[in-house]
């Protein structure tokens, strides 16, 4: 079981930026496709972005309107989510997730992902 640890969350003003990072354990990171999800209190966990194992394809929730960018560095066993122009509705706990397989397009359902980090809180203030 791969271990995932998110970092980079915090409090930011509306219009600001944050960069979330997810560190994965072990030498097999490149065998997993990766995703970012978020969950606000009382709401379901929702898809944010995903990236294929080699980083050649990315997928995004349409509602982010091009504000977020997912990337990965397999040499560093890390995946990141650059978040710009943050809005109040972006406030949530953000989770890093990993899955096996090569599904294209990548799935957006949390149930299709096998491993999860502990989450990092992102709070956007007005």
mmCIF file of C-alpha atoms in Angstrom:
data_model
loop_
_atom_site.group_PDB
_atom_site.id
_atom_site.type_symbol
_atom_site.label_atom_id
_atom_site.label_comp_id
_atom_site.label_asym_id
_atom_site.label_seq_id
_atom_site.Cartn_x
_atom_site.Cartn_y
_atom_site.Cartn_z
ATOM 1 C CA UNK A 1 0.000 0.000 0.000
ATOM 2 C CA UNK A 2 1.498 3.294 -1.114
ATOM 3 C CA UNK A 3 1.608 6.037 1.496
ATOM 4 C CA UNK A 4 0.534 9.533 0.463
ATOM 5 C CA UNK A 5 1.092 12.711 2.449
ATOM 6 C CA UNK A 6 -0.332 16.069 1.393
ATOM 7 C CA UNK A 7 1.087 19.430 2.346
ATOM 8 C CA UNK A 8 0.788 23.066 1.386
ATOM 9 C CA UNK A 9 -2.699 23.871 2.555
ATOM 10 C CA UNK A 10 -3.523 26.923 4.584
ATOM 11 C CA UNK A 11 -5.455 30.151 4.743
ATOM 12 C CA UNK A 12 -5.420 32.408 1.719
ATOM 13 C CA UNK A 13 -7.391 35.444 0.639
ATOM 14 C CA UNK A 14 -9.732 35.272 -2.310
ATOM 15 C CA UNK A 15 -7.776 35.788 -5.495
ATOM 16 C CA UNK A 16 -4.634 34.331 -4.006
ATOM 17 C CA UNK A 17 -2.697 31.177 -4.783
ATOM 18 C CA UNK A 18 -1.575 27.996 -3.092
ATOM 19 C CA UNK A 19 0.492 25.066 -4.230
ATOM 20 C CA UNK A 20 -0.383 21.693 -2.767
ATOM 21 C CA UNK A 21 2.093 18.845 -2.787
ATOM 22 C CA UNK A 22 1.666 15.130 -2.317
ATOM 23 C CA UNK A 23 4.627 12.970 -1.394
ATOM 24 C CA UNK A 24 4.417 9.255 -2.101
ATOM 25 C CA UNK A 25 6.440 6.483 -0.563
ATOM 26 C CA UNK A 26 8.420 3.831 -2.352
ATOM 27 C CA UNK A 27 9.991 3.384 -5.780
ATOM 28 C CA UNK A 28 6.752 2.443 -7.558
ATOM 29 C CA UNK A 29 5.169 5.900 -7.719
ATOM 30 C CA UNK A 30 5.363 5.979 -11.507
ATOM 31 C CA UNK A 31 3.044 2.968 -11.727
ATOM 32 C CA UNK A 32 0.146 4.983 -10.291
ATOM 33 C CA UNK A 33 -2.072 7.523 -11.910
ATOM 34 C CA UNK A 34 -2.781 10.341 -9.488
ATOM 35 C CA UNK A 35 -5.696 12.552 -8.652
ATOM 36 C CA UNK A 36 -6.710 15.421 -6.428
ATOM 37 C CA UNK A 37 -10.105 15.533 -4.738
ATOM 38 C CA UNK A 38 -11.695 17.913 -2.302
ATOM 39 C CA UNK A 39 -14.397 17.675 0.311
ATOM 40 C CA UNK A 40 -16.189 20.478 2.100
ATOM 41 C CA UNK A 41 -18.043 19.864 5.378
ATOM 42 C CA UNK A 42 -21.329 18.087 4.789
ATOM 43 C CA UNK A 43 -20.586 17.485 1.116
ATOM 44 C CA UNK A 44 -19.377 14.581 -0.964
ATOM 45 C CA UNK A 45 -15.804 14.186 -2.017
ATOM 46 C CA UNK A 46 -15.452 15.710 -5.486
ATOM 47 C CA UNK A 47 -12.961 15.313 -8.281
ATOM 48 C CA UNK A 48 -10.588 18.196 -8.922
ATOM 49 C CA UNK A 49 -7.836 17.008 -11.263
ATOM 50 C CA UNK A 50 -5.962 13.924 -12.384
ATOM 51 C CA UNK A 51 -2.775 13.033 -14.198
ATOM 52 C CA UNK A 52 -1.653 9.876 -15.951
ATOM 53 C CA UNK A 53 1.259 7.768 -14.806
ATOM 54 C CA UNK A 54 3.756 9.402 -17.107
ATOM 55 C CA UNK A 55 2.246 12.854 -16.784
ATOM 56 C CA UNK A 56 1.310 13.059 -20.446
ATOM 57 C CA UNK A 57 -2.387 13.697 -19.936
ATOM 58 C CA UNK A 58 -4.243 15.785 -17.409
ATOM 59 C CA UNK A 59 -7.908 16.124 -16.526
ATOM 60 C CA UNK A 60 -9.753 18.832 -14.652
ATOM 61 C CA UNK A 61 -13.116 19.583 -13.172
ATOM 62 C CA UNK A 62 -14.699 22.099 -15.517
ATOM 63 C CA UNK A 63 -15.728 24.412 -12.707
ATOM 64 C CA UNK A 64 -12.179 25.394 -11.864
ATOM 65 C CA UNK A 65 -12.100 27.345 -15.139
ATOM 66 C CA UNK A 66 -8.440 26.801 -15.875
ATOM 67 C CA UNK A 67 -7.300 28.078 -12.485
ATOM 68 C CA UNK A 68 -5.639 24.862 -11.333
ATOM 69 C CA UNK A 69 -2.736 22.901 -12.766
ATOM 70 C CA UNK A 70 -1.780 19.365 -11.798
ATOM 71 C CA UNK A 71 1.751 18.118 -12.348
ATOM 72 C CA UNK A 72 3.995 15.292 -11.234
ATOM 73 C CA UNK A 73 7.662 14.589 -10.838
ATOM 74 C CA UNK A 74 8.194 10.857 -10.800
ATOM 75 C CA UNK A 75 11.861 11.246 -9.912
ATOM 76 C CA UNK A 76 10.761 12.934 -6.694
ATOM 77 C CA UNK A 77 7.714 10.738 -6.061
ATOM 78 C CA UNK A 78 5.537 13.816 -5.951
ATOM 79 C CA UNK A 79 2.407 15.280 -7.460
ATOM 80 C CA UNK A 80 1.374 18.911 -7.108
ATOM 81 C CA UNK A 81 -1.688 21.059 -7.559
ATOM 82 C CA UNK A 82 -1.081 24.706 -8.339
ATOM 83 C CA UNK A 83 -4.184 26.688 -7.447
ATOM 84 C CA UNK A 84 -4.580 30.257 -8.645
ATOM 85 C CA UNK A 85 -7.379 32.800 -8.362
ATOM 86 C CA UNK A 86 -8.801 30.953 -5.395
ATOM 87 C CA UNK A 87 -12.423 31.532 -4.518
ATOM 88 C CA UNK A 88 -14.484 30.928 -1.406
ATOM 89 C CA UNK A 89 -16.048 27.846 -2.957
ATOM 90 C CA UNK A 90 -12.599 26.277 -3.168
ATOM 91 C CA UNK A 91 -12.535 25.963 0.612
ATOM 92 C CA UNK A 92 -12.275 22.268 1.435
ATOM 93 C CA UNK A 93 -10.008 19.512 2.582
ATOM 94 C CA UNK A 94 -7.913 18.484 -0.398
ATOM 95 C CA UNK A 95 -6.899 14.868 -0.821
ATOM 96 C CA UNK A 96 -4.253 13.240 -2.934
ATOM 97 C CA UNK A 97 -5.214 9.853 -4.373
ATOM 98 C CA UNK A 98 -3.549 7.090 -6.365
ATOM 99 C CA UNK A 99 -4.876 4.368 -8.613
ATOM 100 C CA UNK A 100 -3.585 1.605 -10.783
ATOM 101 C CA UNK A 101 -4.562 1.077 -14.376
ATOM 102 C CA UNK A 102 -4.473 3.160 -17.538
ATOM 103 C CA UNK A 103 -8.078 4.262 -17.933
ATOM 104 C CA UNK A 104 -8.452 7.066 -20.477
ATOM 105 C CA UNK A 105 -10.073 9.408 -19.734
ATOM 106 C CA UNK A 106 -9.180 9.033 -16.105
ATOM 107 C CA UNK A 107 -12.047 8.318 -13.741
ATOM 108 C CA UNK A 108 -13.517 11.064 -11.616
ATOM 109 C CA UNK A 109 -15.193 8.874 -9.007
ATOM 110 C CA UNK A 110 -13.377 8.560 -5.670
ATOM 111 C CA UNK A 111 -14.347 4.882 -5.656
ATOM 112 C CA UNK A 112 -12.018 4.284 -8.590
ATOM 113 C CA UNK A 113 -8.965 5.326 -6.594
ATOM 114 C CA UNK A 114 -7.126 2.916 -4.357
ATOM 115 C CA UNK A 115 -4.983 4.947 -1.976
ATOM 116 C CA UNK A 116 -5.541 8.230 -0.196
ATOM 117 C CA UNK A 117 -3.611 10.766 1.779
ATOM 118 C CA UNK A 118 -4.803 12.290 5.028
ATOM 119 C CA UNK A 119 -5.886 15.548 3.440
ATOM 120 C CA UNK A 120 -4.795 19.149 3.813
ATOM 121 C CA UNK A 121 -7.103 22.027 4.658
ATOM 122 C CA UNK A 122 -7.496 24.901 2.228
ATOM 123 C CA UNK A 123 -9.452 27.888 3.478
ATOM 124 C CA UNK A 124 -10.167 30.859 1.237
ATOM 125 C CA UNK A 125 -11.245 34.024 3.004
ATOM 126 C CA UNK A 126 -13.003 37.060 1.611
#
